[in-house]
């Protein structure tokens, strides 16, 4: 029997719906893929490492004597100029190191040195008189030989005595110089540490900046006792920086001086470029977070 148009339309829609559901149920999921443009370019092998910046040339100002470092005249960040800016002031320690017995021994040594010097001066005077007499005898004999009165043998004997007298005079003068040194050494043993014979009115030593730059660190702001060689101030040029990266030694042997490096996450926008300057020749052993011993070296850019 004939079907109405409405029945045919509904039947067609039902068949289409069933076919669509069957297609969705039995179709395979699409595979996700990435698309990129293929180009030719140089191959770059990178080594990733963390690093930190530091001043290239660091100058440490240390105390030249034992004493008291007064309150620091500079603070961190202050600019300094070479041989002009006073960066530290040290007051010498005047504590005497000689007890009464040592002082008496030093004074006796000084008197002994002065007496030895007096003897040496007397020896010089005696040697000078002997040399003068030998010279006179030689000149007289030479004149007699010229007139044929004295023999050549006598002239040679006088010449030999003159040379001996000259050598004795030189030795006596040298002993005098040795005695002078002994006197100065004995006098120096009586000087208290920190005393200055050339500048008795100066109580403190002012240390000036060895180079232009800024103060990077101060050991202590307040006054404190220090020993010889104690660090006081660190100075450097804050604009002359280098980058130090800790890398594996087997990666370091693959790097050439002048290799290009990219500095990321340095605190500013963009990526900085650096060049490898040098690598430490000696590695050190470090334990990684996984407990593995590694040989690492510092690379400087």
PDB file of C-alpha atoms in Angstrom:
ATOM      1  CA  UNK A   1       0.000   0.000   0.000  1.00  0.00           C
ATOM      2  CA  UNK A   2       1.227   3.467  -0.648  1.00  0.00           C
ATOM      3  CA  UNK A   3       3.180   5.357   2.125  1.00  0.00           C
ATOM      4  CA  UNK A   4       2.524   8.910   2.950  1.00  0.00           C
ATOM      5  CA  UNK A   5       5.156  11.567   2.519  1.00  0.00           C
ATOM      6  CA  UNK A   6       5.376  12.139   6.258  1.00  0.00           C
ATOM      7  CA  UNK A   7       6.062   8.460   6.869  1.00  0.00           C
ATOM      8  CA  UNK A   8       8.824   8.404   4.259  1.00  0.00           C
ATOM      9  CA  UNK A   9      10.510  11.480   5.751  1.00  0.00           C
ATOM     10  CA  UNK A  10      10.451  10.086   9.270  1.00  0.00           C
ATOM     11  CA  UNK A  11      11.725   6.738   8.073  1.00  0.00           C
ATOM     12  CA  UNK A  12      14.595   8.439   6.214  1.00  0.00           C
ATOM     13  CA  UNK A  13      15.523  10.470   9.271  1.00  0.00           C
ATOM     14  CA  UNK A  14      15.526   7.334  11.416  1.00  0.00           C
ATOM     15  CA  UNK A  15      17.767   5.466   8.995  1.00  0.00           C
ATOM     16  CA  UNK A  16      20.156   8.437   8.819  1.00  0.00           C
ATOM     17  CA  UNK A  17      20.273   8.674  12.619  1.00  0.00           C
ATOM     18  CA  UNK A  18      21.035   4.970  12.979  1.00  0.00           C
ATOM     19  CA  UNK A  19      23.737   5.192  10.308  1.00  0.00           C
ATOM     20  CA  UNK A  20      25.317   8.225  12.025  1.00  0.00           C
ATOM     21  CA  UNK A  21      25.358   6.497  15.391  1.00  0.00           C
ATOM     22  CA  UNK A  22      26.909   3.411  13.851  1.00  0.00           C
ATOM     23  CA  UNK A  23      29.595   5.530  12.167  1.00  0.00           C
ATOM     24  CA  UNK A  24      30.496   7.321  15.395  1.00  0.00           C
ATOM     25  CA  UNK A  25      30.562   4.087  17.386  1.00  0.00           C
ATOM     26  CA  UNK A  26      32.784   2.106  15.046  1.00  0.00           C
ATOM     27  CA  UNK A  27      35.163   4.767  13.655  1.00  0.00           C
ATOM     28  CA  UNK A  28      38.864   4.874  14.805  1.00  0.00           C
ATOM     29  CA  UNK A  29      40.195   7.810  16.864  1.00  0.00           C
ATOM     30  CA  UNK A  30      42.400  10.232  14.908  1.00  0.00           C
ATOM     31  CA  UNK A  31      46.150  10.216  15.658  1.00  0.00           C
ATOM     32  CA  UNK A  32      47.461  13.670  16.808  1.00  0.00           C
ATOM     33  CA  UNK A  33      50.444  14.920  14.819  1.00  0.00           C
ATOM     34  CA  UNK A  34      52.695  17.997  14.857  1.00  0.00           C
ATOM     35  CA  UNK A  35      53.457  19.911  11.720  1.00  0.00           C
ATOM     36  CA  UNK A  36      56.667  21.922  11.203  1.00  0.00           C
ATOM     37  CA  UNK A  37      58.484  23.413   8.274  1.00  0.00           C
ATOM     38  CA  UNK A  38      61.598  21.460   7.298  1.00  0.00           C
ATOM     39  CA  UNK A  39      64.666  23.677   6.798  1.00  0.00           C
ATOM     40  CA  UNK A  40      68.456  23.185   6.568  1.00  0.00           C
ATOM     41  CA  UNK A  41      70.777  24.705   9.197  1.00  0.00           C
ATOM     42  CA  UNK A  42      73.885  24.087  11.327  1.00  0.00           C
ATOM     43  CA  UNK A  43      73.739  21.424  14.027  1.00  0.00           C
ATOM     44  CA  UNK A  44      74.229  22.781  17.560  1.00  0.00           C
ATOM     45  CA  UNK A  45      75.079  20.544  20.504  1.00  0.00           C
ATOM     46  CA  UNK A  46      74.382  22.332  23.787  1.00  0.00           C
ATOM     47  CA  UNK A  47      75.454  21.731  27.368  1.00  0.00           C
ATOM     48  CA  UNK A  48      73.078  23.018  30.005  1.00  0.00           C
ATOM     49  CA  UNK A  49      74.575  24.229  33.287  1.00  0.00           C
ATOM     50  CA  UNK A  50      73.828  26.665  36.084  1.00  0.00           C
ATOM     51  CA  UNK A  51      76.255  29.501  36.722  1.00  0.00           C
ATOM     52  CA  UNK A  52      76.777  32.676  38.653  1.00  0.00           C
ATOM     53  CA  UNK A  53      78.408  36.021  37.978  1.00  0.00           C
ATOM     54  CA  UNK A  54      81.438  37.368  39.787  1.00  0.00           C
ATOM     55  CA  UNK A  55      83.883  40.245  39.506  1.00  0.00           C
ATOM     56  CA  UNK A  56      86.683  39.354  37.113  1.00  0.00           C
ATOM     57  CA  UNK A  57      89.520  40.940  39.122  1.00  0.00           C
ATOM     58  CA  UNK A  58      89.004  40.985  42.890  1.00  0.00           C
ATOM     59  CA  UNK A  59      91.357  42.966  45.143  1.00  0.00           C
ATOM     60  CA  UNK A  60      91.628  42.051  48.820  1.00  0.00           C
ATOM     61  CA  UNK A  61      93.010  44.720  51.157  1.00  0.00           C
ATOM     62  CA  UNK A  62      94.650  43.078  54.192  1.00  0.00           C
ATOM     63  CA  UNK A  63      96.220  44.445  57.353  1.00  0.00           C
ATOM     64  CA  UNK A  64     100.014  44.801  57.003  1.00  0.00           C
ATOM     65  CA  UNK A  65     100.554  44.717  60.785  1.00  0.00           C
ATOM     66  CA  UNK A  66      99.034  43.406  63.988  1.00  0.00           C
ATOM     67  CA  UNK A  67      96.913  45.991  65.732  1.00  0.00           C
ATOM     68  CA  UNK A  68      93.412  47.429  65.847  1.00  0.00           C
ATOM     69  CA  UNK A  69      91.342  48.159  62.749  1.00  0.00           C
ATOM     70  CA  UNK A  70      89.364  51.332  63.397  1.00  0.00           C
ATOM     71  CA  UNK A  71      85.759  51.780  62.276  1.00  0.00           C
ATOM     72  CA  UNK A  72      85.605  51.334  58.520  1.00  0.00           C
ATOM     73  CA  UNK A  73      85.611  54.646  56.619  1.00  0.00           C
ATOM     74  CA  UNK A  74      83.804  53.014  53.661  1.00  0.00           C
ATOM     75  CA  UNK A  75      80.706  50.890  53.234  1.00  0.00           C
ATOM     76  CA  UNK A  76      79.634  48.296  50.692  1.00  0.00           C
ATOM     77  CA  UNK A  77      78.857  49.957  47.363  1.00  0.00           C
ATOM     78  CA  UNK A  78      80.982  53.063  47.916  1.00  0.00           C
ATOM     79  CA  UNK A  79      83.054  54.083  44.865  1.00  0.00           C
ATOM     80  CA  UNK A  80      86.818  54.281  45.383  1.00  0.00           C
ATOM     81  CA  UNK A  81      89.736  55.649  43.407  1.00  0.00           C
ATOM     82  CA  UNK A  82      93.169  54.075  43.200  1.00  0.00           C
ATOM     83  CA  UNK A  83      95.771  55.472  45.633  1.00  0.00           C
ATOM     84  CA  UNK A  84      93.335  58.172  46.788  1.00  0.00           C
ATOM     85  CA  UNK A  85      90.437  56.717  48.776  1.00  0.00           C
ATOM     86  CA  UNK A  86      91.248  55.508  52.297  1.00  0.00           C
ATOM     87  CA  UNK A  87      89.488  52.161  52.701  1.00  0.00           C
ATOM     88  CA  UNK A  88      90.863  51.061  56.100  1.00  0.00           C
ATOM     89  CA  UNK A  89      92.762  52.474  59.069  1.00  0.00           C
ATOM     90  CA  UNK A  90      94.873  50.245  61.317  1.00  0.00           C
ATOM     91  CA  UNK A  91      96.337  51.335  64.642  1.00  0.00           C
ATOM     92  CA  UNK A  92      99.534  49.416  65.482  1.00  0.00           C
ATOM     93  CA  UNK A  93      99.746  47.386  68.641  1.00  0.00           C
ATOM     94  CA  UNK A  94     102.336  48.825  71.029  1.00  0.00           C
ATOM     95  CA  UNK A  95     102.406  45.930  73.473  1.00  0.00           C
ATOM     96  CA  UNK A  96     106.035  45.297  74.413  1.00  0.00           C
ATOM     97  CA  UNK A  97     107.305  41.808  73.741  1.00  0.00           C
ATOM     98  CA  UNK A  98     110.541  42.185  75.767  1.00  0.00           C
ATOM     99  CA  UNK A  99     110.540  41.223  79.421  1.00  0.00           C
ATOM    100  CA  UNK A 100     113.132  42.632  81.813  1.00  0.00           C
ATOM    101  CA  UNK A 101     115.582  39.804  81.223  1.00  0.00           C
ATOM    102  CA  UNK A 102     115.322  40.033  77.437  1.00  0.00           C
ATOM    103  CA  UNK A 103     115.714  43.803  77.540  1.00  0.00           C
ATOM    104  CA  UNK A 104     118.888  43.545  79.648  1.00  0.00           C
ATOM    105  CA  UNK A 105     120.283  40.974  77.238  1.00  0.00           C
ATOM    106  CA  UNK A 106     119.462  43.220  74.277  1.00  0.00           C
ATOM    107  CA  UNK A 107     121.140  46.204  75.948  1.00  0.00           C
ATOM    108  CA  UNK A 108     124.222  44.112  76.692  1.00  0.00           C
ATOM    109  CA  UNK A 109     124.307  42.953  73.079  1.00  0.00           C
ATOM    110  CA  UNK A 110     124.180  46.591  71.984  1.00  0.00           C
ATOM    111  CA  UNK A 111     127.119  47.503  74.221  1.00  0.00           C
ATOM    112  CA  UNK A 112     129.047  44.523  72.877  1.00  0.00           C
ATOM    113  CA  UNK A 113     128.334  45.593  69.304  1.00  0.00           C
ATOM    114  CA  UNK A 114     129.473  49.155  70.045  1.00  0.00           C
ATOM    115  CA  UNK A 115     132.717  47.859  71.562  1.00  0.00           C
ATOM    116  CA  UNK A 116     133.308  45.624  68.549  1.00  0.00           C
ATOM    117  CA  UNK A 117     132.769  48.614  66.293  1.00  0.00           C
ATOM    118  CA  UNK A 118     135.329  50.617  68.295  1.00  0.00           C
ATOM    119  CA  UNK A 119     137.854  47.796  67.888  1.00  0.00           C
ATOM    120  CA  UNK A 120     137.124  47.640  64.159  1.00  0.00           C
ATOM    121  CA  UNK A 121     137.732  51.381  63.806  1.00  0.00           C
ATOM    122  CA  UNK A 122     141.058  51.006  65.620  1.00  0.00           C
ATOM    123  CA  UNK A 123     142.008  48.179  63.272  1.00  0.00           C
ATOM    124  CA  UNK A 124     141.210  50.419  60.316  1.00  0.00           C
ATOM    125  CA  UNK A 125     143.451  53.156  61.693  1.00  0.00           C
ATOM    126  CA  UNK A 126     146.286  50.674  62.249  1.00  0.00           C
ATOM    127  CA  UNK A 127     145.866  49.170  58.780  1.00  0.00           C
ATOM    128  CA  UNK A 128     145.831  52.629  57.234  1.00  0.00           C
ATOM    129  CA  UNK A 129     149.111  53.561  58.966  1.00  0.00           C
ATOM    130  CA  UNK A 130     150.690  50.290  57.880  1.00  0.00           C
ATOM    131  CA  UNK A 131     149.548  50.818  54.303  1.00  0.00           C
ATOM    132  CA  UNK A 132     150.859  54.387  54.299  1.00  0.00           C
ATOM    133  CA  UNK A 133     154.271  53.237  55.574  1.00  0.00           C
ATOM    134  CA  UNK A 134     154.398  50.435  52.984  1.00  0.00           C
ATOM    135  CA  UNK A 135     153.564  52.916  50.230  1.00  0.00           C
ATOM    136  CA  UNK A 136     156.328  55.257  51.387  1.00  0.00           C
ATOM    137  CA  UNK A 137     158.858  52.432  51.504  1.00  0.00           C
ATOM    138  CA  UNK A 138     157.869  51.280  48.045  1.00  0.00           C
ATOM    139  CA  UNK A 139     158.183  54.787  46.573  1.00  0.00           C
ATOM    140  CA  UNK A 140     161.608  55.266  48.219  1.00  0.00           C
ATOM    141  CA  UNK A 141     162.905  51.904  46.986  1.00  0.00           C
ATOM    142  CA  UNK A 142     161.593  52.582  43.495  1.00  0.00           C
ATOM    143  CA  UNK A 143     163.526  55.862  43.386  1.00  0.00           C
ATOM    144  CA  UNK A 144     166.689  54.111  44.567  1.00  0.00           C
ATOM    145  CA  UNK A 145     166.305  51.415  41.937  1.00  0.00           C
ATOM    146  CA  UNK A 146     165.984  54.094  39.284  1.00  0.00           C
ATOM    147  CA  UNK A 147     169.356  55.544  40.362  1.00  0.00           C
ATOM    148  CA  UNK A 148     170.880  52.069  40.546  1.00  0.00           C
ATOM    149  CA  UNK A 149     171.423  52.150  44.310  1.00  0.00           C
ATOM    150  CA  UNK A 150     168.877  49.470  45.372  1.00  0.00           C
ATOM    151  CA  UNK A 151     168.244  46.045  43.878  1.00  0.00           C
ATOM    152  CA  UNK A 152     165.192  44.820  42.014  1.00  0.00           C
ATOM    153  CA  UNK A 153     164.667  42.148  44.683  1.00  0.00           C
ATOM    154  CA  UNK A 154     164.236  44.802  47.363  1.00  0.00           C
ATOM    155  CA  UNK A 155     161.711  46.619  45.167  1.00  0.00           C
ATOM    156  CA  UNK A 156     159.733  43.416  44.676  1.00  0.00           C
ATOM    157  CA  UNK A 157     159.712  42.790  48.443  1.00  0.00           C
ATOM    158  CA  UNK A 158     158.412  46.305  49.126  1.00  0.00           C
ATOM    159  CA  UNK A 159     155.769  45.878  46.423  1.00  0.00           C
ATOM    160  CA  UNK A 160     154.611  42.627  48.016  1.00  0.00           C
ATOM    161  CA  UNK A 161     154.397  44.277  51.462  1.00  0.00           C
ATOM    162  CA  UNK A 162     152.384  47.150  49.944  1.00  0.00           C
ATOM    163  CA  UNK A 163     149.841  44.747  48.445  1.00  0.00           C
ATOM    164  CA  UNK A 164     149.499  42.926  51.766  1.00  0.00           C
ATOM    165  CA  UNK A 165     148.930  46.265  53.511  1.00  0.00           C
ATOM    166  CA  UNK A 166     146.265  47.242  50.952  1.00  0.00           C
ATOM    167  CA  UNK A 167     144.433  43.948  51.486  1.00  0.00           C
ATOM    168  CA  UNK A 168     144.635  44.343  55.270  1.00  0.00           C
ATOM    169  CA  UNK A 169     143.141  47.835  55.004  1.00  0.00           C
ATOM    170  CA  UNK A 170     140.237  46.573  52.885  1.00  0.00           C
ATOM    171  CA  UNK A 171     139.578  43.763  55.368  1.00  0.00           C
ATOM    172  CA  UNK A 172     139.593  46.223  58.271  1.00  0.00           C
ATOM    173  CA  UNK A 173     137.094  48.479  56.491  1.00  0.00           C
ATOM    174  CA  UNK A 174     134.843  45.469  55.816  1.00  0.00           C
ATOM    175  CA  UNK A 175     134.979  44.499  59.507  1.00  0.00           C
ATOM    176  CA  UNK A 176     133.897  48.038  60.351  1.00  0.00           C
ATOM    177  CA  UNK A 177     130.857  47.714  58.097  1.00  0.00           C
ATOM    178  CA  UNK A 178     130.015  44.382  59.722  1.00  0.00           C
ATOM    179  CA  UNK A 179     130.276  46.022  63.134  1.00  0.00           C
ATOM    180  CA  UNK A 180     127.923  48.809  62.001  1.00  0.00           C
ATOM    181  CA  UNK A 181     125.370  46.199  60.967  1.00  0.00           C
ATOM    182  CA  UNK A 182     125.664  44.449  64.325  1.00  0.00           C
ATOM    183  CA  UNK A 183     125.048  47.750  66.123  1.00  0.00           C
ATOM    184  CA  UNK A 184     121.927  48.476  64.069  1.00  0.00           C
ATOM    185  CA  UNK A 185     120.651  44.943  64.656  1.00  0.00           C
ATOM    186  CA  UNK A 186     121.161  45.296  68.405  1.00  0.00           C
ATOM    187  CA  UNK A 187     119.376  48.642  68.439  1.00  0.00           C
ATOM    188  CA  UNK A 188     116.478  47.200  66.440  1.00  0.00           C
ATOM    189  CA  UNK A 189     115.981  44.476  69.049  1.00  0.00           C
ATOM    190  CA  UNK A 190     115.212  47.208  71.602  1.00  0.00           C
ATOM    191  CA  UNK A 191     112.451  48.809  69.510  1.00  0.00           C
ATOM    192  CA  UNK A 192     108.909  47.900  70.549  1.00  0.00           C
ATOM    193  CA  UNK A 193     106.710  46.345  67.828  1.00  0.00           C
ATOM    194  CA  UNK A 194     104.722  49.000  66.016  1.00  0.00           C
ATOM    195  CA  UNK A 195     107.154  51.848  66.721  1.00  0.00           C
ATOM    196  CA  UNK A 196     108.314  53.799  63.701  1.00  0.00           C
ATOM    197  CA  UNK A 197     111.543  55.727  63.938  1.00  0.00           C
ATOM    198  CA  UNK A 198     110.829  57.575  60.684  1.00  0.00           C
ATOM    199  CA  UNK A 199     107.317  58.735  61.650  1.00  0.00           C
ATOM    200  CA  UNK A 200     106.929  58.847  65.442  1.00  0.00           C
ATOM    201  CA  UNK A 201     103.952  61.223  65.321  1.00  0.00           C
ATOM    202  CA  UNK A 202     101.812  58.933  63.149  1.00  0.00           C
ATOM    203  CA  UNK A 203      99.585  56.689  65.270  1.00  0.00           C
ATOM    204  CA  UNK A 204      97.776  54.841  62.493  1.00  0.00           C
ATOM    205  CA  UNK A 205      98.358  53.325  59.071  1.00  0.00           C
ATOM    206  CA  UNK A 206      95.973  54.401  56.323  1.00  0.00           C
ATOM    207  CA  UNK A 207      95.348  51.812  53.626  1.00  0.00           C
ATOM    208  CA  UNK A 208      94.284  53.219  50.266  1.00  0.00           C
ATOM    209  CA  UNK A 209      92.408  51.565  47.425  1.00  0.00           C
ATOM    210  CA  UNK A 210      94.721  49.616  45.086  1.00  0.00           C
ATOM    211  CA  UNK A 211      92.441  50.162  42.071  1.00  0.00           C
ATOM    212  CA  UNK A 212      89.377  52.041  40.841  1.00  0.00           C
ATOM    213  CA  UNK A 213      86.042  50.377  41.520  1.00  0.00           C
ATOM    214  CA  UNK A 214      83.515  49.889  44.298  1.00  0.00           C
ATOM    215  CA  UNK A 215      83.643  48.308  47.734  1.00  0.00           C
ATOM    216  CA  UNK A 216      82.246  44.780  47.444  1.00  0.00           C
ATOM    217  CA  UNK A 217      82.563  43.672  51.060  1.00  0.00           C
ATOM    218  CA  UNK A 218      83.803  44.927  54.419  1.00  0.00           C
ATOM    219  CA  UNK A 219      85.053  42.392  56.950  1.00  0.00           C
ATOM    220  CA  UNK A 220      83.705  44.419  59.879  1.00  0.00           C
ATOM    221  CA  UNK A 221      82.282  47.912  60.160  1.00  0.00           C
ATOM    222  CA  UNK A 222      83.130  48.381  63.829  1.00  0.00           C
ATOM    223  CA  UNK A 223      86.542  48.622  65.440  1.00  0.00           C
ATOM    224  CA  UNK A 224      88.212  45.266  66.101  1.00  0.00           C
ATOM    225  CA  UNK A 225      91.638  43.732  66.729  1.00  0.00           C
ATOM    226  CA  UNK A 226      93.361  42.252  63.679  1.00  0.00           C
ATOM    227  CA  UNK A 227      96.503  40.275  62.989  1.00  0.00           C
ATOM    228  CA  UNK A 228      98.935  40.679  60.123  1.00  0.00           C
ATOM    229  CA  UNK A 229      97.296  39.473  56.905  1.00  0.00           C
ATOM    230  CA  UNK A 230      93.693  39.735  58.139  1.00  0.00           C
ATOM    231  CA  UNK A 231      91.338  40.706  55.255  1.00  0.00           C
ATOM    232  CA  UNK A 232      89.683  44.080  55.697  1.00  0.00           C
ATOM    233  CA  UNK A 233      88.026  45.191  52.441  1.00  0.00           C
ATOM    234  CA  UNK A 234      87.297  43.666  49.025  1.00  0.00           C
ATOM    235  CA  UNK A 235      87.349  45.963  45.976  1.00  0.00           C
ATOM    236  CA  UNK A 236      86.474  45.332  42.350  1.00  0.00           C
ATOM    237  CA  UNK A 237      84.956  46.776  39.192  1.00  0.00           C
ATOM    238  CA  UNK A 238      81.243  45.933  39.283  1.00  0.00           C
ATOM    239  CA  UNK A 239      80.994  46.511  35.523  1.00  0.00           C
ATOM    240  CA  UNK A 240      83.725  43.989  34.678  1.00  0.00           C
ATOM    241  CA  UNK A 241      81.935  40.706  35.359  1.00  0.00           C
ATOM    242  CA  UNK A 242      82.437  37.116  34.288  1.00  0.00           C
ATOM    243  CA  UNK A 243      80.149  34.094  34.383  1.00  0.00           C
ATOM    244  CA  UNK A 244      81.297  30.909  36.150  1.00  0.00           C
ATOM    245  CA  UNK A 245      79.509  27.654  35.289  1.00  0.00           C
ATOM    246  CA  UNK A 246      80.050  24.310  37.001  1.00  0.00           C
ATOM    247  CA  UNK A 247      80.181  21.619  34.282  1.00  0.00           C
ATOM    248  CA  UNK A 248      81.156  17.973  34.026  1.00  0.00           C
ATOM    249  CA  UNK A 249      84.750  17.290  33.050  1.00  0.00           C
ATOM    250  CA  UNK A 250      83.703  15.030  30.153  1.00  0.00           C
ATOM    251  CA  UNK A 251      81.662  17.947  28.793  1.00  0.00           C
ATOM    252  CA  UNK A 252      84.517  20.383  29.349  1.00  0.00           C
ATOM    253  CA  UNK A 253      86.888  18.478  27.057  1.00  0.00           C
ATOM    254  CA  UNK A 254      84.427  19.001  24.204  1.00  0.00           C
ATOM    255  CA  UNK A 255      84.468  22.783  24.550  1.00  0.00           C
ATOM    256  CA  UNK A 256      86.862  25.057  22.698  1.00  0.00           C
ATOM    257  CA  UNK A 257      88.028  28.452  23.881  1.00  0.00           C
ATOM    258  CA  UNK A 258      85.709  31.042  22.363  1.00  0.00           C
ATOM    259  CA  UNK A 259      82.680  28.721  22.286  1.00  0.00           C
ATOM    260  CA  UNK A 260      79.354  30.551  22.215  1.00  0.00           C
ATOM    261  CA  UNK A 261      77.094  30.417  25.273  1.00  0.00           C
ATOM    262  CA  UNK A 262      73.501  31.602  25.748  1.00  0.00           C
ATOM    263  CA  UNK A 263      72.609  33.050  29.142  1.00  0.00           C
ATOM    264  CA  UNK A 264      68.956  32.599  30.058  1.00  0.00           C
ATOM    265  CA  UNK A 265      66.959  33.562  33.145  1.00  0.00           C
ATOM    266  CA  UNK A 266      69.536  36.153  34.133  1.00  0.00           C
ATOM    267  CA  UNK A 267      66.954  38.570  35.511  1.00  0.00           C
ATOM    268  CA  UNK A 268      66.299  40.655  32.433  1.00  0.00           C
ATOM    269  CA  UNK A 269      64.516  40.318  29.102  1.00  0.00           C
ATOM    270  CA  UNK A 270      65.963  38.358  26.220  1.00  0.00           C
ATOM    271  CA  UNK A 271      68.937  36.039  26.047  1.00  0.00           C
ATOM    272  CA  UNK A 272      72.531  37.174  26.546  1.00  0.00           C
ATOM    273  CA  UNK A 273      75.490  35.808  24.619  1.00  0.00           C
ATOM    274  CA  UNK A 274      78.898  35.013  26.100  1.00  0.00           C
ATOM    275  CA  UNK A 275      82.166  33.443  24.958  1.00  0.00           C
ATOM    276  CA  UNK A 276      84.198  30.802  26.777  1.00  0.00           C
ATOM    277  CA  UNK A 277      87.338  32.410  28.178  1.00  0.00           C
ATOM    278  CA  UNK A 278      89.061  29.604  30.090  1.00  0.00           C
ATOM    279  CA  UNK A 279      88.501  26.331  31.936  1.00  0.00           C
ATOM    280  CA  UNK A 280      90.143  25.334  35.197  1.00  0.00           C
ATOM    281  CA  UNK A 281      92.874  22.760  34.475  1.00  0.00           C
ATOM    282  CA  UNK A 282      92.048  20.709  37.583  1.00  0.00           C
ATOM    283  CA  UNK A 283      88.730  19.003  38.302  1.00  0.00           C
ATOM    284  CA  UNK A 284      87.184  18.372  41.705  1.00  0.00           C
ATOM    285  CA  UNK A 285      84.978  15.569  42.939  1.00  0.00           C
ATOM    286  CA  UNK A 286      81.377  16.422  43.839  1.00  0.00           C
ATOM    287  CA  UNK A 287      78.487  14.197  44.862  1.00  0.00           C
ATOM    288  CA  UNK A 288      75.316  14.744  42.843  1.00  0.00           C
ATOM    289  CA  UNK A 289      71.771  14.739  44.221  1.00  0.00           C
ATOM    290  CA  UNK A 290      71.543  11.063  43.226  1.00  0.00           C
ATOM    291  CA  UNK A 291      74.611  10.204  45.311  1.00  0.00           C
ATOM    292  CA  UNK A 292      76.919   9.761  42.311  1.00  0.00           C
ATOM    293  CA  UNK A 293      80.482  11.085  42.433  1.00  0.00           C
ATOM    294  CA  UNK A 294      81.190  13.417  39.516  1.00  0.00           C
ATOM    295  CA  UNK A 295      84.284  15.195  38.263  1.00  0.00           C
ATOM    296  CA  UNK A 296      83.458  18.849  37.699  1.00  0.00           C
ATOM    297  CA  UNK A 297      85.378  21.930  36.622  1.00  0.00           C
ATOM    298  CA  UNK A 298      84.630  25.641  36.467  1.00  0.00           C
ATOM    299  CA  UNK A 299      84.225  27.236  33.052  1.00  0.00           C
ATOM    300  CA  UNK A 300      84.602  31.011  32.800  1.00  0.00           C
ATOM    301  CA  UNK A 301      82.688  33.074  30.226  1.00  0.00           C
TER     302      UNK A 301
END
